[in-house]
Amino acid sequence: MSARLPRKRFYRARAHSNPLSDSHFPVPICPSDVDFASHYPPQFSAPVVRFADVGCGFGGLLVALSPLFPDTLIIGMELRDKVTEYVKDRIHGLRATNPGHYTNISVVRTNSMKYIPNYFHKAQLSKMFFLFPDPHFKEKNHRRRVISLHLLDEYAYVMQLGAIIYTVTDVEELGDWMKSCLENHPLFEAVGEDDISTDPVVKLLISATEEGQKVARNGGQTFMAIYRRVPSKED
Amino acid sequence: MEEGLIEESESANACTDEAAPALIAVHPTESSVVVAVGSELRVFDLRGDSAVSPLDDLGGPHHSASIRAVSFSSDGELFASAGDDKIIKIWKTDSWNCIRTVQSEKKVSAVSISQDSQYVTFADKFGVVWIVSLKEDRDTKAVPILGHYCSIITSMKFSPDGKFIATADRDYKIRITVFPRNALKGAHEIQSFCLGHTDFVSCLAFVCSQDQSKGLLLSGGGDLTVRLWDYISGSLLFTCALADEAGNLEASEIEENDKRAVTNICASSDGSLIAIAVQSFNGVMLLSCDLLAKTVSFVKNVSMEKSYIPTSLALVSSKERLWTVMGASNLTSSDLTNNNQQLLTRVRIISFLRKDPLDSCSRDSALLEDSEVPGGEKLLMQLQGCLDAAAQEAAFAAAAAAVRTSLQNMMIKKQYSVERRELRKRNRNDKKIKS
């Protein structure tokens, strides 16, 4: 019964993973080296991924986005091996139980802080998600945060003009950090309140993710920063 | 027992005072030559035919640990040196006086001076590139402008037109970043990534056509290839694999598990002459780049004596001379120091003679004997530390081994077996405290 959905308790994993350690999993040399065709069924010939959920965790957002954007290819990126396996099995299970659906989502195990440019061409992505990332409270560990001024350079590189970056956290300190990184980056501009309120994706940031549901259950606060990729203001 | 073994090999890796290879840099018009070995900067003024001691009238600290990076500005007026002592010193080359000493928070792995000589950039061991403006007052601090995510930056070069800065790292990447007019605000716009190397990238060199309309980038790395890139688009134009050329060398003894890596590259600006140094290869490989056909081809090997494996190269296009140096610092034994405890290096020069003045690609190369070296004995005495460096074969063999080991330790990704990973997890410190 491979069609059955996987159960989380068989995929127990650590809550954290060190993004600084040398990777021992295979890493594609360049974007054309990534075999995206094996991730999506053949109806997507020469697949081009447009959305990336960085640190997708157990894949709640992927599953929620899939029916909303049936023609858009979405990839989840996760560093923890077992969690990636869970998401893979979850997607396979969903595809088997709902034929024709959930064909546009998939997951790769990778360290996105090191290898984003190995997966995507320049200006390929139209949405990037960073939901409930590891807060790394200690100052000496701030360089392990997935949003930083320098890493935003790389995210800006793979995002097309007008593409949206979504960040959300339940940790106020991290929320402030992510907001200030995006605010101080010349290639990003805050998305206006009007656009946020009409964006169907925004609601999913909290309701669709396991972490978001946990926060909602506990009546916690969330801190969002949603920014748009803009051209360089130089010249 | 197994655990003991692992602990041992780990503590060996943890040794931070790795041997640093000796470096050489030559003024663009060959008016002076600098060899950096350990914390020493050895300068010889070829125009004045005399040894020079760099001075710091401002009273800044001198280098106190291995110098890891040196660079002349393209006009030759400035020179920058930096390394493990976390200071960057910027020198005026007419007087060899230090005009600025900049503090870094971390050890420095690469240094470069912008084409307009207004900025000095340096890369620290966390992969962050910092910039210092030379325009403003003496006290301006370095500010970070870009970062390779916690990867060692091995080479950093400005494009000939000054519009881009190229950085290469241990994670197989070359990043081309737009160098903005107000660079102090950071360089956030990435022009391209040049991806294709299948191991660490060790060195970069820009080449361009004479009218500067078409610039290309050369890179060498741990996969024993030299690659040619259109750096504007990031596309790989040509890969020159050198495994055969390096393997056929009779003179070189290839040890088992020996990683053959391109360690250094330099190229004439038109690309017609490319020289590379290869790990464990006693000599220099010459290549040639055809900018129109976008190809790189092997020309020939210039072999040197068995123990001479150059650690650094510098090409002076205008004089058709390639300067090479070999040596290392931080050796555990005193192998490479003579009685005065001075670090030994050896300098060798290859001179290129054009066969046909109209054909820039055909050249004869000649390895200069010590008696033929420009600057003669005085230069050798200053740069090598002694005259009979050639006789110290054992010392140089030790240096070659040390440089090889330190390169391995720094550049090669640690690969642990599944069992070892499990063992490491079991021995995690946080777990130990609990139990």
XYZ file of C-alpha atoms in Angstrom:
670
model
C 0.000 0.000 0.000
C 2.397 2.640 -1.199
C -0.537 4.931 -1.836
C -1.128 5.467 1.843
C -0.003 8.754 3.241
C 3.114 8.592 5.371
C 2.888 9.042 9.098
C 5.107 11.616 10.689
C 6.080 9.483 13.638
C 8.060 7.218 11.347
C 10.118 10.161 10.161
C 11.428 11.519 13.412
C 14.122 14.057 12.835
C 16.048 16.651 14.747
C 14.464 20.060 14.867
C 17.664 21.697 13.669
C 20.422 21.015 11.222
C 23.728 22.797 10.889
C 23.772 24.730 7.624
C 27.507 25.362 7.904
C 28.740 21.785 7.778
C 30.098 20.300 4.568
C 27.339 18.565 2.662
C 27.645 14.878 2.031
C 24.655 14.578 -0.273
C 24.999 15.058 -4.031
C 24.772 18.656 -5.190
C 24.096 19.618 -8.813
C 26.982 21.446 -10.457
C 24.713 23.955 -12.211
C 20.953 24.490 -12.810
C 20.938 22.594 -16.111
C 22.422 19.662 -14.212
C 19.295 19.327 -12.038
C 16.981 16.606 -13.248
C 13.713 18.444 -12.611
C 12.013 16.257 -15.223
C 12.204 13.323 -12.810
C 10.355 15.368 -10.180
C 7.262 16.125 -12.231
C 5.146 13.920 -14.494
C 5.803 14.016 -18.253
C 3.001 16.449 -19.006
C 5.393 19.160 -17.834
C 7.927 18.898 -20.617
C 11.124 20.838 -19.903
C 9.858 21.856 -16.488
C 10.798 25.284 -15.160
C 10.246 25.736 -11.455
C 8.769 29.118 -10.506
C 8.133 28.859 -6.765
C 10.622 27.737 -4.145
C 9.722 26.975 -0.542
C 13.046 27.203 1.239
C 13.119 25.038 4.331
C 9.786 23.459 3.415
C 9.704 21.270 6.520
C 6.893 18.727 6.341
C 5.517 20.288 3.164
C 2.283 21.868 4.417
C 2.648 24.930 2.234
C 3.535 22.881 -0.877
C 0.377 20.834 -0.518
C -1.747 23.956 -0.019
C -0.186 25.829 -2.950
C -0.524 22.926 -5.374
C -4.279 23.264 -6.142
C -4.047 27.059 -6.054
C -1.433 27.186 -8.846
C -1.991 23.967 -10.841
C 0.134 25.104 -13.788
C 3.056 26.379 -11.761
C 5.887 24.100 -10.752
C 6.774 24.382 -7.099
C 9.795 22.925 -5.331
C 10.369 22.497 -1.632
C 13.926 22.584 -0.338
C 14.788 20.925 2.937
C 18.083 20.147 4.614
C 16.950 17.363 6.931
C 17.134 13.994 5.232
C 14.228 12.279 6.980
C 11.944 15.269 6.635
C 12.670 15.325 2.901
C 11.813 11.635 2.719
C 8.528 12.320 4.497
C 7.592 15.091 2.056
C 8.529 12.877 -0.884
C 6.323 10.056 0.398
C 3.547 12.483 1.238
C 3.534 13.847 -2.313
C 3.646 10.355 -3.822
C 0.789 9.314 -1.565
C -1.261 12.377 -2.501
C -0.642 11.802 -6.202
C -1.731 8.176 -5.891
C -4.904 8.933 -3.949
C -5.813 11.990 -6.054
C -4.887 11.038 -9.627
C -3.979 14.057 -11.720
C -3.450 16.255 -8.715
C -0.364 17.318 -6.766
C 1.746 16.747 -9.871
C 3.214 20.236 -9.741
C 4.962 19.949 -6.388
C 8.138 18.172 -5.410
C 10.992 18.354 -2.932
C 14.782 18.240 -2.973
C 17.148 17.655 -0.137
C 19.680 20.426 -0.193
C 21.300 23.236 1.726
C 19.674 26.299 0.177
C 22.008 28.633 2.003
C 24.905 27.210 0.019
C 23.420 25.950 -3.209
C 20.543 28.181 -4.394
C 22.443 29.203 -7.575
C 23.125 25.531 -8.324
C 19.388 24.939 -8.705
C 17.966 28.021 -10.405
C 18.940 30.223 -13.304
C 19.068 33.974 -13.034
C 15.570 35.491 -12.754
C 13.843 32.121 -12.786
C 11.652 32.289 -9.683
C 8.498 34.330 -9.184
C 7.928 33.449 -5.525
C 10.195 32.421 -2.673
C 8.991 31.332 0.753
C 10.869 31.390 4.041
C 8.363 30.247 6.629
C 9.232 29.844 10.278
C 12.985 29.529 9.779
C 15.349 28.554 12.553
C 15.736 31.663 14.758
C 19.385 31.153 15.836
C 19.174 33.498 18.799
C 22.846 33.717 19.740
C 24.695 36.483 18.021
C 27.521 34.205 17.024
C 24.993 32.041 15.212
C 23.322 34.883 13.328
C 25.304 33.895 10.279
C 23.303 30.679 10.248
C 20.078 32.579 9.656
C 18.578 31.857 6.265
C 17.738 35.523 5.705
C 20.745 37.807 5.770
C 21.837 40.807 3.751
C 24.408 38.729 1.845
C 22.165 35.730 1.175
C 19.467 38.085 -0.113
C 21.900 38.909 -2.970
C 21.622 35.300 -4.107
C 17.858 35.176 -3.658
C 17.539 38.408 -5.648
C 19.678 36.826 -8.369
C 17.351 33.829 -8.867
C 14.180 35.968 -8.589
C 12.664 37.744 -11.582
C 11.752 41.422 -11.370
C 8.453 41.742 -9.531
C 8.853 38.354 -7.840
C 7.710 38.181 -4.227
C 9.625 36.942 -1.209
C 7.467 35.843 1.757
C 8.930 35.558 5.230
C 7.095 34.773 8.438
C 8.107 33.806 11.949
C 6.653 33.586 15.425
C 9.855 34.959 16.951
C 9.658 38.727 17.197
C 13.419 39.197 17.235
C 13.814 37.175 14.042
C 10.870 38.979 12.477
C 12.583 42.305 13.072
C 15.841 40.892 11.708
C 14.273 39.596 8.494
C 12.376 42.819 7.965
C 15.448 44.967 8.468
C 17.545 42.796 6.108
C 14.914 43.130 3.386
C 14.382 46.824 4.109
C 18.098 47.557 3.812
C 18.569 45.530 0.641
C 18.564 47.729 -2.482
C 16.951 45.034 -4.656
C 13.833 44.579 -2.494
C 10.881 46.826 -1.743
C 8.027 46.259 0.699
C 4.776 45.030 -0.847
C 1.906 47.418 -0.079
C -0.898 46.553 2.344
C -3.453 46.483 -0.481
C -1.505 43.896 -2.437
C -0.963 41.825 0.672
C -4.656 41.757 1.533
C -5.619 40.523 -1.955
C -2.844 37.962 -2.237
C -4.380 34.505 -1.687
C -1.004 33.113 -0.723
C -0.621 35.274 2.373
C -3.340 33.450 4.312
C -1.624 30.145 3.641
C 1.612 31.275 5.229
C 0.152 30.590 8.643
C -2.837 28.335 8.044
C -1.078 25.820 5.797
C 2.150 25.215 7.636
C 2.630 22.915 10.591
C 4.544 25.583 12.459
C 1.877 28.189 11.701
C -0.896 25.935 12.988
C 1.064 25.323 16.149
C 1.412 29.071 16.705
C -2.298 29.593 16.030
C -3.213 26.810 18.480
C -1.150 28.448 21.175
C -2.556 31.851 20.348
C 0.933 33.147 19.497
C 1.853 36.129 17.379
C 3.361 35.980 13.913
C 5.574 38.493 12.158
C 5.459 38.722 8.386
C 7.684 40.523 5.917
C 6.652 40.406 2.274
C 8.888 42.111 -0.251
C 9.111 42.510 -4.003
C 12.233 42.124 -6.153
C 12.901 45.480 -7.795
C 15.554 46.593 -10.282
C 18.795 48.083 -9.057
C 18.381 51.740 -8.211
C 21.856 52.559 -9.392
C 22.049 54.899 -12.417
C 40.174 1.948 19.588
C 38.414 3.279 16.559
C 37.362 6.315 18.490
C 40.927 6.991 19.427
C 41.921 6.949 15.804
C 39.271 9.406 14.871
C 40.154 11.771 17.669
C 43.726 11.683 16.520
C 43.048 12.460 12.901
C 40.716 15.207 13.944
C 43.196 16.929 16.159
C 45.657 16.796 13.276
C 43.123 18.544 11.094
C 42.422 21.086 13.744
C 45.947 22.440 13.513
C 45.341 25.997 12.416
C 48.900 26.985 11.725
C 48.884 25.418 8.318
C 51.824 25.942 6.019
C 51.245 28.968 3.838
C 52.673 28.879 0.327
C 55.170 31.553 -0.651
C 53.686 34.174 -2.976
C 55.194 36.288 -5.714
C 53.963 39.521 -7.272
C 55.620 41.630 -9.918
C 54.996 45.294 -10.669
C 53.153 45.686 -13.999
C 56.229 47.288 -15.580
C 58.585 44.997 -13.695
C 60.078 47.841 -11.708
C 59.897 45.775 -8.531
C 59.319 42.198 -7.398
C 57.808 41.056 -4.104
C 58.061 37.637 -2.506
C 55.888 37.010 0.544
C 56.838 34.097 2.753
C 55.575 33.714 6.274
C 55.145 37.219 7.695
C 57.980 38.599 5.563
C 57.603 40.879 2.592
C 60.780 40.732 0.549
C 60.926 43.518 -1.975
C 63.521 44.043 -4.661
C 63.571 47.262 -6.647
C 64.680 46.241 -10.136
C 64.802 49.788 -11.440
C 67.051 50.921 -8.602
C 68.785 47.521 -8.485
C 68.513 47.283 -4.714
C 66.788 45.407 -1.942
C 64.035 47.419 -0.238
C 62.694 47.179 3.285
C 59.040 48.199 3.357
C 58.497 50.801 6.078
C 55.539 51.974 8.082
C 56.090 55.587 9.133
C 52.574 55.643 10.544
C 53.654 53.184 13.191
C 51.177 50.496 12.244
C 51.864 46.884 13.147
C 53.941 44.761 10.808
C 52.725 41.451 9.559
C 53.072 38.906 12.329
C 51.684 35.748 10.698
C 51.615 34.153 7.268
C 50.786 36.483 4.420
C 48.091 34.799 2.342
C 47.426 37.323 -0.380
C 49.335 40.046 -2.204
C 48.352 42.271 -5.085
C 49.631 45.220 -7.075
C 47.129 47.743 -8.356
C 46.808 47.677 -12.137
C 48.702 50.977 -12.461
C 51.387 49.625 -10.159
C 51.247 52.537 -7.724
C 49.796 50.569 -4.847
C 50.429 47.182 -3.334
C 48.342 45.326 -0.772
C 49.319 42.446 1.502
C 47.159 40.522 3.972
C 46.918 37.220 5.754
C 46.550 35.237 8.944
C 47.418 38.167 11.232
C 44.094 39.798 10.271
C 45.661 43.007 9.013
C 45.714 44.391 5.514
C 48.597 46.681 4.698
C 48.464 49.017 1.735
C 51.772 50.269 0.396
C 52.859 53.022 -1.961
C 55.233 51.321 -4.360
C 57.416 54.338 -5.146
C 58.679 54.588 -1.578
C 57.471 51.207 -0.208
C 55.913 53.104 2.635
C 52.724 51.820 4.205
C 49.870 54.274 3.696
C 47.175 52.335 5.543
C 46.807 49.399 7.903
C 43.296 47.972 8.044
C 42.060 45.606 10.730
C 40.016 42.591 9.764
C 37.948 40.572 12.209
C 39.014 37.322 10.614
C 41.988 35.896 8.769
C 42.241 37.126 5.198
C 42.336 34.816 2.187
C 42.308 37.200 -0.783
C 43.001 40.858 -1.485
C 42.495 43.050 -4.528
C 42.720 46.711 -5.530
C 40.015 48.231 -7.730
C 40.964 49.315 -11.266
C 40.734 52.999 -10.340
C 42.927 52.401 -7.248
C 40.224 53.976 -5.088
C 39.254 50.859 -3.161
C 40.884 47.820 -1.611
C 38.764 44.710 -1.156
C 39.644 41.716 0.951
C 37.967 38.391 1.707
C 37.923 36.904 5.189
C 37.838 33.254 6.129
C 34.041 33.257 6.487
C 33.687 34.199 2.838
C 32.754 37.834 3.419
C 34.296 40.439 1.139
C 35.061 43.792 2.767
C 35.946 47.092 1.202
C 38.069 50.031 2.275
C 37.971 53.357 0.506
C 41.335 54.997 -0.044
C 39.714 58.313 -0.880
C 38.628 59.266 2.585
C 40.402 59.808 5.867
C 42.738 57.396 7.437
C 40.224 56.056 9.931
C 37.578 54.723 7.584
C 36.648 51.222 8.558
C 36.169 48.278 6.285
C 32.554 47.524 5.396
C 31.213 44.195 4.127
C 29.986 44.303 0.531
C 29.187 40.717 -0.367
C 29.450 37.197 0.984
C 29.992 33.665 -0.184
C 28.089 31.697 2.387
C 30.784 30.557 4.819
C 33.029 29.332 2.037
C 36.713 30.166 1.710
C 37.254 32.680 -1.074
C 40.317 31.537 -2.970
C 40.673 34.256 -5.552
C 39.264 37.731 -6.111
C 39.834 39.814 -9.238
C 38.405 42.958 -10.769
C 37.408 42.775 -14.420
C 39.690 44.821 -16.710
C 36.962 47.448 -17.206
C 36.484 47.695 -13.437
C 32.754 47.051 -13.691
C 32.708 43.631 -12.055
C 34.353 41.816 -9.229
C 34.884 38.067 -9.565
C 35.208 35.835 -6.516
C 35.954 32.114 -6.538
C 35.359 29.742 -3.644
C 35.847 26.300 -2.237
C 32.223 25.380 -3.012
C 32.998 25.125 -6.766
C 31.515 28.584 -7.418
C 32.623 31.699 -9.210
C 30.447 34.727 -8.516
C 30.478 37.778 -10.781
C 29.141 40.815 -8.959
C 28.442 44.258 -10.379
C 30.904 46.621 -8.735
C 28.740 49.649 -7.981
C 29.842 53.251 -8.164
C 29.219 53.695 -4.488
C 30.834 50.482 -3.444
C 30.695 51.325 0.259
C 26.958 50.606 0.192
C 27.598 47.003 -0.758
C 27.717 45.035 -4.015
C 24.351 43.294 -4.075
C 23.655 42.815 -7.755
C 24.979 39.494 -8.994
C 25.683 39.506 -12.704
C 26.190 35.755 -12.970
C 27.489 32.610 -11.393
C 30.044 30.650 -13.406
C 29.251 27.066 -12.463
C 30.936 24.034 -13.953
C 33.967 23.203 -11.871
C 33.489 19.879 -10.155
C 35.832 20.712 -7.302
C 37.121 23.801 -5.532
C 38.073 26.783 -7.691
C 41.573 27.990 -6.863
C 42.429 30.794 -9.244
C 41.005 33.333 -11.682
C 42.436 35.425 -14.518
C 40.679 37.864 -16.841
C 41.609 38.057 -20.505
C 40.251 40.430 -23.124
C 40.615 41.317 -26.765
C 42.792 44.283 -27.584
C 39.925 46.718 -28.020
C 38.502 45.443 -24.708
C 35.186 44.744 -26.425
C 35.091 41.114 -25.419
C 36.278 40.059 -22.010
C 36.443 36.488 -20.842
C 37.429 34.796 -17.630
C 39.780 31.878 -17.013
C 39.630 29.712 -13.927
C 41.515 26.736 -12.593
C 40.638 24.340 -9.831
C 40.791 21.097 -7.953
C 39.243 19.183 -10.844
C 42.486 19.729 -12.785
C 40.814 21.766 -15.492
C 41.191 25.274 -16.819
C 37.848 26.691 -17.866
C 36.936 29.622 -20.070
C 33.819 31.623 -19.226
C 31.686 34.335 -20.718
C 31.410 35.980 -17.333
C 28.607 38.351 -18.345
C 26.219 35.443 -18.959
C 27.993 32.940 -16.745
C 28.183 30.405 -19.551
C 30.991 27.914 -19.762
C 32.686 28.280 -23.150
C 35.466 25.739 -22.943
C 36.958 23.199 -20.586
C 40.610 22.276 -20.913
C 41.153 19.041 -18.964
C 44.769 18.587 -18.021
C 44.750 15.121 -16.452
C 46.636 13.604 -19.387
C 49.182 16.361 -19.639
C 49.832 16.193 -15.920
C 49.826 12.405 -15.875
C 52.401 11.985 -18.597
C 55.072 13.806 -16.739
C 57.930 11.451 -16.211
C 59.789 13.676 -13.847
C 56.961 14.091 -11.391
C 56.208 11.353 -8.956
C 52.528 11.018 -8.409
C 51.866 9.799 -4.959
C 48.866 7.754 -4.110
C 45.770 9.709 -3.131
C 47.529 12.734 -4.427
C 45.103 15.383 -5.462
C 46.172 17.023 -8.703
C 44.831 20.524 -8.670
C 45.494 23.661 -10.645
C 46.823 25.942 -7.916
C 47.653 29.119 -9.756
C 46.957 30.736 -13.092
C 48.194 33.847 -14.808
C 47.579 35.027 -18.315
C 48.754 37.721 -20.660
C 45.917 40.174 -21.157
C 45.197 38.893 -24.685
C 45.159 35.299 -23.457
C 47.821 34.169 -25.934
C 50.010 33.060 -23.048
C 48.637 31.280 -19.989
C 50.817 29.760 -17.307
C 49.494 27.441 -14.632
C 50.970 25.739 -11.610
C 49.726 22.258 -10.769
C 49.881 20.537 -7.408
C 52.889 18.178 -7.273
C 54.082 19.142 -10.752
C 57.668 20.325 -10.864
C 57.343 23.035 -13.434
C 54.831 25.206 -15.203
C 52.246 24.288 -17.804
C 51.779 26.665 -20.672
C 48.422 27.041 -22.370
C 47.016 29.373 -24.932
C 43.566 30.884 -25.296
C 41.976 31.768 -28.604
C 39.532 34.565 -27.826
C 37.752 34.346 -31.164
C 37.346 30.583 -31.276
C 36.786 30.596 -27.492
C 39.087 27.687 -26.869
C 41.965 26.952 -24.535
C 44.675 24.604 -25.673
C 47.638 22.980 -24.026
C 50.938 24.213 -25.436
C 53.668 22.540 -23.440
C 55.184 21.783 -20.087
C 58.239 23.607 -18.854
C 59.810 21.183 -16.405
C 62.105 22.307 -13.642
C 64.270 20.463 -11.157
C 62.554 17.652 -9.343
C 62.002 19.400 -6.033
C 60.780 22.659 -7.563
C 56.999 22.848 -7.445
C 56.055 26.511 -7.835
C 53.673 27.852 -5.202
C 52.960 31.115 -7.001
C 53.301 32.645 -10.460
C 53.422 36.183 -11.812
C 53.465 37.069 -15.496
C 54.731 40.374 -16.827
C 53.264 40.570 -20.282
C 55.256 43.591 -21.374
C 58.563 41.915 -20.563
C 57.505 38.432 -21.646
C 58.723 36.980 -18.404
C 57.079 34.559 -15.994
C 58.243 34.763 -12.392
C 57.747 31.728 -10.190
C 58.463 31.113 -6.539
C 58.454 28.118 -4.264
C 58.481 28.037 -0.493
C 56.331 27.724 2.591
C 55.925 29.096 6.087
C 54.904 27.483 9.354
C 56.813 24.293 8.710
C 56.817 22.072 11.752
C 60.470 21.210 11.442
C 63.085 23.777 10.642
C 63.488 22.189 7.250
C 63.136 25.302 5.267
C 65.141 27.674 7.390
C 68.849 28.095 7.186
C 71.111 28.811 10.116
C 69.830 32.332 10.526
C 66.337 30.939 10.896
C 65.371 32.700 7.720
C 62.662 31.165 5.579
C 64.018 29.859 2.318
C 62.334 30.335 -0.994
C 63.485 29.696 -4.505
C 62.762 31.977 -7.433
C 62.868 30.833 -11.041
C 62.081 32.795 -14.157
C 60.921 31.690 -17.575
C 61.647 34.053 -20.392
C 59.576 33.993 -23.561
C 61.052 34.964 -26.876
C 58.793 35.614 -29.791
C 59.742 33.467 -32.718
C 58.017 35.774 -35.086
C 57.276 39.346 -34.037
C 54.028 39.294 -36.000
C 52.722 36.109 -34.482
C 51.963 36.719 -30.853
C 51.167 33.071 -30.212
C 54.388 31.333 -31.117
C 57.000 31.687 -28.460
C 60.139 29.958 -27.345
C 60.471 29.627 -23.632
C 63.724 29.501 -21.745
C 64.243 28.775 -18.084
C 66.743 31.325 -16.823
C 69.763 30.140 -14.874
C 70.479 31.931 -11.624
C 73.245 33.884 -13.364
C 70.796 35.175 -15.984
C 68.163 36.456 -13.566
C 67.435 40.188 -13.804
C 68.805 41.824 -10.692
C 71.310 39.003 -10.379
C 72.701 37.822 -7.075
C 71.376 40.814 -5.176
C 67.832 39.972 -6.174
C 68.203 36.297 -5.357
C 69.766 37.090 -2.003
C 66.862 39.371 -1.118
C 64.008 37.225 -2.404
C 65.307 33.753 -1.624
C 67.097 34.448 1.618
C 70.231 32.766 0.270
C 72.009 32.169 -3.017
C 72.365 28.425 -3.072
C 68.676 27.693 -2.627
C 68.876 25.124 -5.395
C 71.067 22.943 -3.194
C 68.443 22.628 -0.450
C 66.528 19.863 -2.141
C 65.349 18.142 1.015
C 64.046 21.409 2.392
C 62.010 22.113 -0.689
C 60.645 18.600 -0.785
C 59.395 19.167 2.770
C 57.889 22.486 1.744
C 56.098 20.888 -1.184
C 54.637 18.231 1.101
C 53.516 20.832 3.639
C 51.860 23.012 1.019
C 50.113 19.985 -0.429
C 48.786 18.929 2.973
C 47.548 22.390 3.848
C 45.771 22.707 0.515
C 44.103 19.347 1.073
C 43.008 20.316 4.562
C 41.623 23.651 3.504
C 39.999 22.817 0.209
C 38.872 19.235 0.164
C 35.427 18.652 1.578
C 35.383 16.432 4.603
C 33.682 13.192 3.692
C 32.690 11.002 6.572
C 31.516 7.431 6.243
C 28.072 6.570 7.540
C 29.599 4.738 10.528
C 31.733 7.697 11.366
C 28.816 10.089 11.179
C 26.876 7.851 13.546
C 29.844 7.734 15.877
C 30.161 11.504 15.819
C 26.478 11.866 16.621
C 26.849 9.527 19.562
C 29.746 11.590 20.848
C 27.993 14.897 20.560
C 28.939 17.235 23.345
C 25.404 18.222 24.313
C 24.548 14.556 24.752
C 27.621 13.961 26.877
C 26.576 16.557 29.409
C 23.173 14.982 29.859
C 24.410 11.450 30.452
